[in-house]
Amino acid sequence: MARQLQRYIVRPSEAERLKYRWVVLGCSFVIRMLVFGSLFSVGVLYIQWLNDFGSGRGETAWIGSIAAGTTLLMGPVGSALLDRFNCRQIIVASGVVLATALVISSFATGIPFLCVSFGVVAGGAGGVANLAAVVSLSQYFDKQRPLAMGVGSSGVGVGAFLFGFLQNIFVEEYTWKGSLLLIGGLQLNVIICGLLMLEPEQLRHYDVIWNWRSHDLNTVHNVNGSTICNENCDTEILEVIPRKELELAQEKRNDRRRSTIQVIRAKMKLSEKTKTLLRDPTFWILFFSDFLSWLTQFVPYVHLPERALMLGVHEGAFLISMLGVSNAVGKSVFGIICTVFDLSTFNVFVAAQILFGISTLLSPLCTQLWSLSLFAISFGFLSGSYGLMMVIPSKLLGEETFTLAYGLMLAGEGLGVYLGPPIVGWMSDVSNSYDTSFYIAGTCLLLAAVVLLLQPIVVCVRRRKKVSIRNAWL
């Protein structure tokens, strides 16, 4: 029995795990760069679709809106899949689906075709891969999590920056269909990154191999750090297997006896954990604030090139790239500030949201290339504060509910992305101007900040007014 256990259990040094987390961070960055780069540079293709299909701005905006919205709405489904498969398996499978969907989109003949292939299929695959990349970071980083989340999510901005230029070059050389074909080929790199995304349990070789027989799992127990063997257990065993590892192994074995659909249905049901979360006012504050923010955050990526063209500015791809690179810088800067200066991620995020709303409210004043570039830089940089929102749920709601809470919040973000760009497109069709749309967008961002200001009040109520609202922020 001792030899059998030693075959499966190896304890590498902690230093080895700490080194490998940087590999995971790099892969998470690249995955999100590829996924969101192909989706957030849709504004370059948007102009081509308007010309080729002859449809209105609101109708055409549905393509990019559905893609980005589905990416975020896949949060709950992705959370359920993570209970069935590990991050590595999910990312590899998602990479295959994403690349295939973009290649198929290159043969599209109309907007409905693109809404399904580019919007639903590619967006859904990208959403699952994105969630798995985020969860992988949470498994490896604790104290440095704001920095890791900021650097990892900056891949979104870098992707928009690079793909903005690439899409423009590809469209000029090969039309939008050739561009989608080439971008689909680039998504195969998601598979390579996925293969490198080992989980801590896989890295340590410390989890029990799932094909153990049930009676093998019951031969070793751990109580208060000591090993207790029954009559079938060899006393020469030197490794101590925590009970939690054994229980997890048995749970995984039971899950594998059920189909994936059965597991997803079971996880999607309202468990006690889910009901508790849904009764928490803090969750709803974060949810509604996130929803209002994402009504606006994707709008410039779709409409800014067309708005610039209406003003006589033809550098739409350049503006998308400015959005992307400033977003990447913003996410890294906000993560570094909170980590180095040990600032409250919640307080920093609220301040950034207020500035974000003011910047968007002033955007109709931008009518030339230099002022549009200034708006793109400010919008991208301040939207980079969203990287902190991947840390705030674990701090306010608890580490054990992070995956569930973040998955539900992604669904709210997806709903906002679904509605925002089409509404802006329809309003611009009616008024033949984007000014009113951007005024409303800025107002939504300010409302998102106002909703967050309710959190200190919730803290006071929970503590039965034993603490002032001012101290609730600390």
GROMACS .gro file of C-alpha atoms in nm:
model
  474
    1MET     CA    1   0.000   0.000   0.000
    2ALA     CA    2   0.286   0.237   0.080
    3ARG     CA    3   0.438   0.189  -0.263
    4GLN     CA    4   0.100   0.246  -0.427
    5LEU     CA    5   0.052   0.578  -0.249
    6GLN     CA    6   0.406   0.691  -0.320
    7ARG     CA    7   0.344   0.635  -0.692
    8TYR     CA    8   0.072   0.900  -0.687
    9ILE     CA    9   0.181   1.152  -0.423
   10VAL     CA   10   0.484   1.374  -0.456
   11ARG     CA   11   0.553   1.692  -0.263
   12PRO     CA   12   0.763   1.941  -0.460
   13SER     CA   13   0.900   2.249  -0.287
   14GLU     CA   14   0.689   2.562  -0.236
   15ALA     CA   15   0.946   2.751  -0.442
   16GLU     CA   16   0.853   2.542  -0.746
   17ARG     CA   17   0.488   2.640  -0.714
   18LEU     CA   18   0.577   3.008  -0.670
   19LYS     CA   19   0.787   3.001  -0.986
   20TYR     CA   20   0.518   2.836  -1.194
   21ARG     CA   21   0.255   3.093  -1.105
   22TRP     CA   22   0.431   3.342  -1.334
   23VAL     CA   23   0.383   3.096  -1.621
   24VAL     CA   24   0.013   3.085  -1.536
   25LEU     CA   25  -0.002   3.466  -1.525
   26GLY     CA   26   0.164   3.491  -1.865
   27CYS     CA   27  -0.074   3.238  -2.018
   28SER     CA   28  -0.377   3.415  -1.866
   29PHE     CA   29  -0.254   3.742  -2.018
   30VAL     CA   30  -0.211   3.591  -2.365
   31ILE     CA   31  -0.546   3.408  -2.357
   32ARG     CA   32  -0.737   3.725  -2.279
   33MET     CA   33  -0.533   3.922  -2.529
   34LEU     CA   34  -0.636   3.680  -2.804
   35VAL     CA   35  -0.999   3.639  -2.697
   36PHE     CA   36  -1.088   4.001  -2.630
   37GLY     CA   37  -0.856   4.137  -2.898
   38SER     CA   38  -1.065   3.965  -3.165
   39LEU     CA   39  -1.390   4.088  -3.005
   40PHE     CA   40  -1.299   4.442  -2.896
   41SER     CA   41  -1.155   4.535  -3.236
   42VAL     CA   42  -1.495   4.472  -3.393
   43GLY     CA   43  -1.535   4.844  -3.459
   44VAL     CA   44  -1.298   4.812  -3.756
   45LEU     CA   45  -1.519   4.542  -3.908
   46TYR     CA   46  -1.836   4.732  -3.811
   47ILE     CA   47  -1.778   4.994  -4.082
   48GLN     CA   48  -1.725   4.721  -4.343
   49TRP     CA   49  -2.044   4.541  -4.240
   50LEU     CA   50  -2.242   4.866  -4.266
   51ASN     CA   51  -2.124   4.909  -4.625
   52ASP     CA   52  -2.159   4.545  -4.735
   53PHE     CA   53  -2.497   4.462  -4.580
   54GLY     CA   54  -2.657   4.807  -4.609
   55SER     CA   55  -2.828   4.776  -4.269
   56GLY     CA   56  -2.876   5.034  -3.995
   57ARG     CA   57  -2.625   5.109  -3.721
   58GLY     CA   58  -2.841   4.959  -3.447
   59GLU     CA   59  -2.897   4.633  -3.634
   60THR     CA   60  -2.532   4.593  -3.732
   61ALA     CA   61  -2.416   4.672  -3.379
   62TRP     CA   62  -2.587   4.351  -3.263
   63ILE     CA   63  -2.299   4.143  -3.405
   64GLY     CA   64  -2.030   4.284  -3.178
   65SER     CA   65  -2.274   4.334  -2.894
   66ILE     CA   66  -2.385   3.970  -2.895
   67ALA     CA   67  -2.023   3.854  -2.915
   68ALA     CA   68  -1.904   4.058  -2.617
   69GLY     CA   69  -2.230   4.004  -2.426
   70THR     CA   70  -2.221   3.627  -2.471
   71THR     CA   71  -1.857   3.627  -2.359
   72LEU     CA   72  -1.969   3.770  -2.028
   73LEU     CA   73  -2.303   3.586  -2.001
   74MET     CA   74  -2.119   3.254  -2.012
   75GLY     CA   75  -2.004   3.321  -1.656
   76PRO     CA   76  -2.261   3.097  -1.481
   77VAL     CA   77  -2.217   2.819  -1.738
   78GLY     CA   78  -1.840   2.849  -1.708
   79SER     CA   79  -1.864   2.826  -1.330
   80ALA     CA   80  -2.062   2.504  -1.364
   81LEU     CA   81  -1.814   2.362  -1.615
   82LEU     CA   82  -1.528   2.438  -1.376
   83ASP     CA   83  -1.690   2.202  -1.128
   84ARG     CA   84  -1.679   1.929  -1.390
   85PHE     CA   85  -1.347   1.994  -1.567
   86ASN     CA   86  -1.025   2.171  -1.475
   87CYS     CA   87  -0.912   2.504  -1.620
   88ARG     CA   88  -0.665   2.340  -1.855
   89GLN     CA   89  -0.927   2.121  -2.024
   90ILE     CA   90  -1.177   2.406  -2.054
   91ILE     CA   91  -0.929   2.650  -2.212
   92VAL     CA   92  -0.806   2.396  -2.468
   93ALA     CA   93  -1.162   2.302  -2.573
   94SER     CA   94  -1.264   2.669  -2.586
   95GLY     CA   95  -0.967   2.751  -2.808
   96VAL     CA   96  -1.074   2.490  -3.060
   97VAL     CA   97  -1.433   2.617  -3.069
   98LEU     CA   98  -1.328   2.983  -3.085
   99ALA     CA   99  -1.089   2.933  -3.379
  100THR     CA  100  -1.345   2.724  -3.568
  101ALA     CA  101  -1.624   2.979  -3.514
  102LEU     CA  102  -1.415   3.270  -3.647
  103VAL     CA  103  -1.312   3.072  -3.954
  104ILE     CA  104  -1.676   2.984  -4.023
  105SER     CA  105  -1.769   3.353  -3.977
  106SER     CA  106  -1.546   3.441  -4.271
  107PHE     CA  107  -1.806   3.270  -4.496
  108ALA     CA  108  -2.097   3.476  -4.358
  109THR     CA  109  -2.355   3.613  -4.601
  110GLY     CA  110  -2.553   3.837  -4.369
  111ILE     CA  111  -2.598   3.980  -4.022
  112PRO     CA  112  -2.802   3.684  -3.880
  113PHE     CA  113  -2.522   3.445  -3.981
  114LEU     CA  114  -2.260   3.659  -3.803
  115CYS     CA  115  -2.480   3.702  -3.497
  116VAL     CA  116  -2.476   3.323  -3.451
  117SER     CA  117  -2.123   3.229  -3.562
  118PHE     CA  118  -1.929   3.536  -3.446
  119GLY     CA  119  -2.167   3.646  -3.171
  120VAL     CA  120  -2.300   3.336  -2.997
  121VAL     CA  121  -2.045   3.063  -3.075
  122ALA     CA  122  -1.719   3.262  -3.077
  123GLY     CA  123  -1.837   3.483  -2.792
  124GLY     CA  124  -1.947   3.186  -2.582
  125ALA     CA  125  -1.619   3.000  -2.629
  126GLY     CA  126  -1.424   3.313  -2.545
  127GLY     CA  127  -1.630   3.368  -2.230
  128VAL     CA  128  -1.560   3.022  -2.092
  129ALA     CA  129  -1.188   3.056  -2.167
  130ASN     CA  130  -1.183   3.398  -1.999
  131LEU     CA  131  -1.342   3.273  -1.678
  132ALA     CA  132  -1.105   2.977  -1.660
  133ALA     CA  133  -0.808   3.214  -1.705
  134VAL     CA  134  -0.933   3.433  -1.418
  135VAL     CA  135  -0.996   3.137  -1.186
  136SER     CA  136  -0.647   3.002  -1.259
  137LEU     CA  137  -0.495   3.324  -1.126
  138SER     CA  138  -0.706   3.311  -0.811
  139GLN     CA  139  -0.564   2.963  -0.743
  140TYR     CA  140  -0.203   3.083  -0.750
  141PHE     CA  141  -0.213   3.440  -0.611
  142ASP     CA  142  -0.331   3.565  -0.273
  143LYS     CA  143  -0.156   3.872  -0.133
  144GLN     CA  144  -0.049   3.984  -0.479
  145ARG     CA  145  -0.388   3.915  -0.634
  146PRO     CA  146  -0.473   4.279  -0.725
  147LEU     CA  147  -0.144   4.301  -0.915
  148ALA     CA  148  -0.193   3.961  -1.083
  149MET     CA  149  -0.552   4.039  -1.182
  150GLY     CA  150  -0.447   4.378  -1.315
  151VAL     CA  151  -0.164   4.239  -1.524
  152GLY     CA  152  -0.372   3.944  -1.646
  153SER     CA  153  -0.672   4.156  -1.743
  154SER     CA  154  -0.444   4.409  -1.917
  155GLY     CA  155  -0.430   4.146  -2.190
  156VAL     CA  156  -0.775   4.274  -2.290
  157GLY     CA  157  -0.635   4.619  -2.367
  158VAL     CA  158  -0.320   4.490  -2.534
  159GLY     CA  159  -0.537   4.266  -2.750
  160ALA     CA  160  -0.758   4.556  -2.856
  161PHE     CA  161  -0.444   4.760  -2.934
  162LEU     CA  162  -0.275   4.493  -3.146
  163PHE     CA  163  -0.585   4.357  -3.314
  164GLY     CA  164  -0.703   4.709  -3.400
  165PHE     CA  165  -0.399   4.748  -3.621
  166LEU     CA  166  -0.410   4.389  -3.745
  167GLN     CA  167  -0.777   4.405  -3.840
  168ASN     CA  168  -0.718   4.727  -4.031
  169ILE     CA  169  -0.425   4.575  -4.225
  170PHE     CA  170  -0.608   4.249  -4.291
  171VAL     CA  171  -0.924   4.430  -4.409
  172GLU     CA  172  -0.728   4.648  -4.652
  173GLU     CA  173  -0.540   4.350  -4.794
  174TYR     CA  174  -0.793   4.064  -4.777
  175THR     CA  175  -1.136   4.225  -4.698
  176TRP     CA  176  -1.322   4.157  -4.374
  177LYS     CA  177  -1.374   3.792  -4.465
  178GLY     CA  178  -1.003   3.730  -4.502
  179SER     CA  179  -0.944   3.918  -4.179
  180LEU     CA  180  -1.175   3.687  -3.985
  181LEU     CA  181  -1.004   3.385  -4.139
  182LEU     CA  182  -0.660   3.504  -4.027
  183ILE     CA  183  -0.781   3.610  -3.681
  184GLY     CA  184  -0.936   3.265  -3.639
  185GLY     CA  185  -0.599   3.106  -3.710
  186LEU     CA  186  -0.436   3.322  -3.444
  187GLN     CA  187  -0.685   3.189  -3.185
  188LEU     CA  188  -0.516   2.849  -3.205
  189ASN     CA  189  -0.258   2.996  -2.968
  190VAL     CA  190  -0.526   2.977  -2.697
  191ILE     CA  191  -0.487   2.599  -2.712
  192ILE     CA  192  -0.112   2.621  -2.654
  193CYS     CA  193  -0.161   2.848  -2.353
  194GLY     CA  194  -0.429   2.616  -2.218
  195LEU     CA  195  -0.192   2.321  -2.223
  196LEU     CA  196   0.043   2.515  -1.995
  197MET     CA  197  -0.230   2.612  -1.745
  198LEU     CA  198  -0.163   2.348  -1.481
  199GLU     CA  199  -0.361   2.378  -1.160
  200PRO     CA  200  -0.179   2.374  -0.825
  201GLU     CA  201  -0.302   2.020  -0.758
  202GLN     CA  202  -0.168   1.901  -1.091
  203LEU     CA  203   0.161   2.079  -1.032
  204ARG     CA  204   0.211   1.933  -0.688
  205HIS     CA  205   0.106   1.584  -0.795
  206TYR     CA  206  -0.062   1.591  -0.458
  207ASP     CA  207  -0.419   1.515  -0.551
  208VAL     CA  208  -0.520   1.149  -0.540
  209ILE     CA  209  -0.558   0.987  -0.884
  210TRP     CA  210  -0.931   0.959  -0.950
  211ASN     CA  211  -0.924   0.596  -1.058
  212TRP     CA  212  -0.855   0.465  -0.708
  213ARG     CA  213  -1.100   0.207  -0.589
  214SER     CA  214  -1.340   0.310  -0.315
  215HIS     CA  215  -1.180   0.078  -0.058
  216ASP     CA  216  -0.840   0.232  -0.131
  217LEU     CA  217  -0.972   0.577  -0.048
  218ASN     CA  218  -1.085   0.459   0.293
  219THR     CA  219  -0.754   0.311   0.405
  220VAL     CA  220  -0.589   0.637   0.514
  221HIS     CA  221  -0.733   0.917   0.724
  222ASN     CA  222  -0.585   1.234   0.862
  223VAL     CA  223  -0.689   1.372   1.202
  224ASN     CA  224  -0.520   1.680   1.349
  225GLY     CA  225  -0.216   1.634   1.129
  226SER     CA  226  -0.150   1.271   1.222
  227THR     CA  227  -0.191   0.965   1.004
  228ILE     CA  228  -0.426   0.690   1.118
  229CYS     CA  229  -0.427   0.360   0.931
  230ASN     CA  230  -0.682   0.085   0.955
  231GLU     CA  231  -0.588  -0.281   0.945
  232ASN     CA  232  -0.541  -0.271   0.566
  233CYS     CA  233  -0.299   0.025   0.577
  234ASP     CA  234   0.077  -0.021   0.566
  235THR     CA  235   0.240   0.151   0.865
  236GLU     CA  236   0.546   0.242   0.655
  237ILE     CA  237   0.351   0.519   0.479
  238LEU     CA  238   0.538   0.845   0.534
  239GLU     CA  239   0.309   1.074   0.336
  240VAL     CA  240   0.014   1.231   0.514
  241ILE     CA  241  -0.297   1.269   0.297
  242PRO     CA  242  -0.534   1.541   0.424
  243ARG     CA  243  -0.893   1.428   0.456
  244LYS     CA  244  -0.998   1.715   0.229
  245GLU     CA  245  -0.792   1.569  -0.055
  246LEU     CA  246  -0.956   1.228  -0.011
  247GLU     CA  247  -1.305   1.378  -0.002
  248LEU     CA  248  -1.230   1.583  -0.314
  249ALA     CA  249  -1.104   1.272  -0.492
  250GLN     CA  250  -1.421   1.081  -0.409
  251GLU     CA  251  -1.637   1.376  -0.519
  252LYS     CA  252  -1.456   1.396  -0.852
  253ARG     CA  253  -1.501   1.024  -0.907
  254ASN     CA  254  -1.874   1.058  -0.843
  255ASP     CA  255  -1.898   1.356  -1.082
  256ARG     CA  256  -1.730   1.161  -1.359
  257ARG     CA  257  -2.004   0.898  -1.341
  258ARG     CA  258  -2.253   1.164  -1.447
  259SER     CA  259  -2.274   1.332  -1.785
  260THR     CA  260  -2.156   1.690  -1.826
  261ILE     CA  261  -2.515   1.806  -1.883
  262GLN     CA  262  -2.621   1.646  -1.554
  263VAL     CA  263  -2.339   1.818  -1.368
  264ILE     CA  264  -2.423   2.157  -1.522
  265ARG     CA  265  -2.791   2.117  -1.434
  266ALA     CA  266  -2.701   2.026  -1.078
  267LYS     CA  267  -2.466   2.322  -1.039
  268MET     CA  268  -2.710   2.567  -1.197
  269LYS     CA  269  -2.974   2.485  -0.937
  270LEU     CA  270  -3.015   2.727  -0.649
  271SER     CA  271  -2.802   2.567  -0.380
  272GLU     CA  272  -2.791   2.701  -0.025
  273LYS     CA  273  -2.465   2.873  -0.116
  274THR     CA  274  -2.633   3.046  -0.410
  275LYS     CA  275  -2.940   3.144  -0.206
  276THR     CA  276  -2.718   3.293   0.063
  277LEU     CA  277  -2.531   3.496  -0.194
  278LEU     CA  278  -2.851   3.622  -0.357
  279ARG     CA  279  -2.977   3.740  -0.018
  280ASP     CA  280  -2.663   3.945   0.038
  281PRO     CA  281  -2.722   4.316  -0.041
  282THR     CA  282  -2.349   4.362  -0.105
  283PHE     CA  283  -2.373   4.124  -0.400
  284TRP     CA  284  -2.660   4.317  -0.555
  285ILE     CA  285  -2.475   4.647  -0.510
  286LEU     CA  286  -2.180   4.505  -0.701
  287PHE     CA  287  -2.409   4.342  -0.958
  288PHE     CA  288  -2.612   4.653  -1.047
  289SER     CA  289  -2.307   4.878  -1.048
  290ASP     CA  290  -2.133   4.636  -1.283
  291PHE     CA  291  -2.440   4.621  -1.508
  292LEU     CA  292  -2.466   5.001  -1.538
  293SER     CA  293  -2.095   5.032  -1.608
  294TRP     CA  294  -2.099   4.773  -1.884
  295LEU     CA  295  -2.393   4.941  -2.056
  296THR     CA  296  -2.122   5.189  -2.157
  297GLN     CA  297  -1.783   5.018  -2.150
  298PHE     CA  298  -1.816   4.837  -2.483
  299VAL     CA  299  -1.986   5.124  -2.670
  300PRO     CA  300  -1.669   5.305  -2.793
  301TYR     CA  301  -1.518   4.980  -2.921
  302VAL     CA  302  -1.815   4.945  -3.157
  303HIS     CA  303  -1.917   5.303  -3.237
  304LEU     CA  304  -1.610   5.525  -3.197
  305PRO     CA  305  -1.469   5.455  -3.548
  306GLU     CA  306  -1.809   5.534  -3.706
  307ARG     CA  307  -1.851   5.846  -3.489
  308ALA     CA  308  -1.504   5.962  -3.596
  309LEU     CA  309  -1.592   5.900  -3.962
  310MET     CA  310  -1.906   6.112  -3.927
  311LEU     CA  311  -1.679   6.394  -3.803
  312GLY     CA  312  -1.444   6.354  -4.099
  313VAL     CA  313  -1.177   6.160  -3.906
  314HIS     CA  314  -1.071   5.840  -4.085
  315GLU     CA  315  -0.831   5.699  -3.824
  316GLY     CA  316  -1.089   5.473  -3.656
  317ALA     CA  317  -0.849   5.178  -3.621
  318PHE     CA  318  -0.597   5.409  -3.454
  319LEU     CA  319  -0.860   5.517  -3.197
  320ILE     CA  320  -0.946   5.154  -3.118
  321SER     CA  321  -0.577   5.086  -3.062
  322MET     CA  322  -0.554   5.387  -2.829
  323LEU     CA  323  -0.848   5.250  -2.633
  324GLY     CA  324  -0.673   4.917  -2.605
  325VAL     CA  325  -0.326   5.027  -2.503
  326SER     CA  326  -0.454   5.279  -2.247
  327ASN     CA  327  -0.684   5.010  -2.105
  328ALA     CA  328  -0.385   4.778  -2.063
  329VAL     CA  329  -0.183   5.051  -1.893
  330GLY     CA  330  -0.477   5.141  -1.668
  331LYS     CA  331  -0.531   4.787  -1.546
  332SER     CA  332  -0.165   4.743  -1.461
  333VAL     CA  333  -0.138   5.086  -1.295
  334PHE     CA  334  -0.448   5.040  -1.078
  335GLY     CA  335  -0.328   4.694  -0.973
  336ILE     CA  336   0.020   4.822  -0.887
  337ILE     CA  337  -0.115   5.121  -0.692
  338CYS     CA  338  -0.339   4.904  -0.475
  339THR     CA  339  -0.065   4.645  -0.416
  340VAL     CA  340   0.233   4.874  -0.352
  341PHE     CA  341   0.052   5.135  -0.144
  342ASP     CA  342  -0.184   4.884   0.020
  343LEU     CA  343  -0.490   5.089  -0.072
  344SER     CA  344  -0.849   4.970  -0.056
  345THR     CA  345  -0.942   4.827  -0.395
  346PHE     CA  346  -1.303   4.928  -0.335
  347ASN     CA  347  -1.223   5.294  -0.263
  348VAL     CA  348  -0.988   5.325  -0.559
  349PHE     CA  349  -1.247   5.168  -0.789
  350VAL     CA  350  -1.522   5.410  -0.677
  351ALA     CA  351  -1.298   5.713  -0.739
  352ALA     CA  352  -1.204   5.579  -1.084
  353GLN     CA  353  -1.572   5.524  -1.172
  354ILE     CA  354  -1.657   5.886  -1.091
  355LEU     CA  355  -1.376   6.013  -1.315
  356PHE     CA  356  -1.483   5.761  -1.578
  357GLY     CA  357  -1.834   5.907  -1.590
  358ILE     CA  358  -1.711   6.266  -1.608
  359SER     CA  359  -1.473   6.179  -1.894
  360THR     CA  360  -1.755   6.020  -2.096
  361LEU     CA  361  -1.991   6.312  -2.032
  362LEU     CA  362  -1.733   6.547  -2.185
  363SER     CA  363  -1.671   6.326  -2.491
  364PRO     CA  364  -1.925   6.502  -2.723
  365LEU     CA  365  -1.692   6.803  -2.711
  366CYS     CA  366  -1.427   6.597  -2.891
  367THR     CA  367  -1.457   6.664  -3.265
  368GLN     CA  368  -1.101   6.637  -3.399
  369LEU     CA  369  -0.842   6.361  -3.409
  370TRP     CA  370  -0.637   6.495  -3.118
  371SER     CA  371  -0.941   6.538  -2.891
  372LEU     CA  372  -1.089   6.202  -2.994
  373SER     CA  373  -0.752   6.043  -2.916
  374LEU     CA  374  -0.751   6.214  -2.576
  375PHE     CA  375  -1.098   6.074  -2.506
  376ALA     CA  376  -0.992   5.726  -2.619
  377ILE     CA  377  -0.688   5.735  -2.388
  378SER     CA  378  -0.886   5.859  -2.086
  379PHE     CA  379  -1.174   5.617  -2.147
  380GLY     CA  380  -0.939   5.321  -2.189
  381PHE     CA  381  -0.725   5.410  -1.887
  382LEU     CA  382  -1.017   5.464  -1.648
  383SER     CA  383  -1.199   5.154  -1.774
  384GLY     CA  384  -0.881   4.970  -1.672
  385SER     CA  385  -0.993   5.010  -1.312
  386TYR     CA  386  -1.233   4.724  -1.386
  387GLY     CA  387  -0.941   4.491  -1.313
  388LEU     CA  388  -1.006   4.571  -0.946
  389MET     CA  389  -1.360   4.434  -0.977
  390MET     CA  390  -1.207   4.088  -1.008
  391VAL     CA  391  -1.065   4.133  -0.658
  392ILE     CA  392  -1.347   4.318  -0.481
  393PRO     CA  393  -1.601   4.028  -0.474
  394SER     CA  394  -1.359   3.798  -0.289
  395LYS     CA  395  -1.283   4.072  -0.035
  396LEU     CA  396  -1.643   4.178   0.031
  397LEU     CA  397  -1.825   3.846  -0.018
  398GLY     CA  398  -1.563   3.591   0.083
  399GLU     CA  399  -1.312   3.376  -0.099
  400GLU     CA  400  -1.538   3.071  -0.098
  401THR     CA  401  -1.805   3.247  -0.306
  402PHE     CA  402  -1.570   3.417  -0.553
  403THR     CA  403  -1.627   3.184  -0.850
  404LEU     CA  404  -2.007   3.188  -0.807
  405ALA     CA  405  -2.031   3.564  -0.746
  406TYR     CA  406  -1.796   3.653  -1.029
  407GLY     CA  407  -1.981   3.422  -1.268
  408LEU     CA  408  -2.314   3.589  -1.189
  409MET     CA  409  -2.160   3.935  -1.220
  410LEU     CA  410  -2.026   3.839  -1.563
  411ALA     CA  411  -2.384   3.758  -1.662
  412GLY     CA  412  -2.490   4.108  -1.556
  413GLU     CA  413  -2.204   4.258  -1.755
  414GLY     CA  414  -2.310   4.054  -2.056
  415LEU     CA  415  -2.665   4.188  -2.032
  416GLY     CA  416  -2.525   4.541  -2.026
  417VAL     CA  417  -2.308   4.476  -2.331
  418TYR     CA  418  -2.605   4.322  -2.515
  419LEU     CA  419  -2.812   4.637  -2.464
  420GLY     CA  420  -2.559   4.922  -2.475
  421PRO     CA  421  -2.420   4.929  -2.833
  422PRO     CA  422  -2.753   4.855  -3.011
  423ILE     CA  423  -2.932   5.125  -2.811
  424VAL     CA  424  -2.658   5.376  -2.897
  425GLY     CA  425  -2.680   5.268  -3.263
  426TRP     CA  426  -3.056   5.315  -3.279
  427MET     CA  427  -3.034   5.657  -3.110
  428SER     CA  428  -2.771   5.770  -3.359
  429ASP     CA  429  -2.987   5.646  -3.649
  430VAL     CA  430  -3.270   5.868  -3.527
  431SER     CA  431  -3.065   6.179  -3.450
  432ASN     CA  432  -2.777   6.117  -3.696
  433SER     CA  433  -2.544   6.208  -3.409
  434TYR     CA  434  -2.373   6.030  -3.121
  435ASP     CA  435  -2.377   6.325  -2.878
  436THR     CA  436  -2.694   6.235  -2.689
  437SER     CA  437  -2.588   5.870  -2.667
  438PHE     CA  438  -2.257   5.957  -2.502
  439TYR     CA  439  -2.425   6.196  -2.257
  440ILE     CA  440  -2.648   5.909  -2.145
  441ALA     CA  441  -2.348   5.674  -2.131
  442GLY     CA  442  -2.163   5.910  -1.898
  443THR     CA  443  -2.469   5.936  -1.675
  444CYS     CA  444  -2.485   5.556  -1.647
  445LEU     CA  445  -2.122   5.546  -1.533
  446LEU     CA  446  -2.188   5.806  -1.263
  447LEU     CA  447  -2.492   5.608  -1.147
  448ALA     CA  448  -2.270   5.299  -1.124
  449ALA     CA  449  -2.047   5.490  -0.881
  450VAL     CA  450  -2.346   5.615  -0.682
  451VAL     CA  451  -2.472   5.258  -0.636
  452LEU     CA  452  -2.135   5.158  -0.490
  453LEU     CA  453  -2.167   5.436  -0.233
  454LEU     CA  454  -2.447   5.232  -0.072
  455GLN     CA  455  -2.196   4.970   0.046
  456PRO     CA  456  -2.080   5.160   0.359
  457ILE     CA  457  -2.445   5.192   0.463
  458VAL     CA  458  -2.483   4.814   0.434
  459VAL     CA  459  -2.174   4.769   0.652
  460CYS     CA  460  -2.322   5.000   0.916
  461VAL     CA  461  -2.653   4.813   0.920
  462ARG     CA  462  -2.477   4.478   0.954
  463ARG     CA  463  -2.274   4.602   1.247
  464ARG     CA  464  -2.587   4.751   1.402
  465LYS     CA  465  -2.452   5.102   1.371
  466LYS     CA  466  -2.151   5.029   1.591
  467VAL     CA  467  -1.931   5.185   1.325
  468SER     CA  468  -1.965   5.514   1.141
  469ILE     CA  469  -2.012   5.532   0.765
  470ARG     CA  470  -1.670   5.698   0.739
  471ASN     CA  471  -1.501   5.404   0.912
  472ALA     CA  472  -1.696   5.156   0.700
  473TRP     CA  473  -1.480   5.258   0.406
  474LEU     CA  474  -1.160   5.155   0.585
   0.00000   0.00000   0.00000
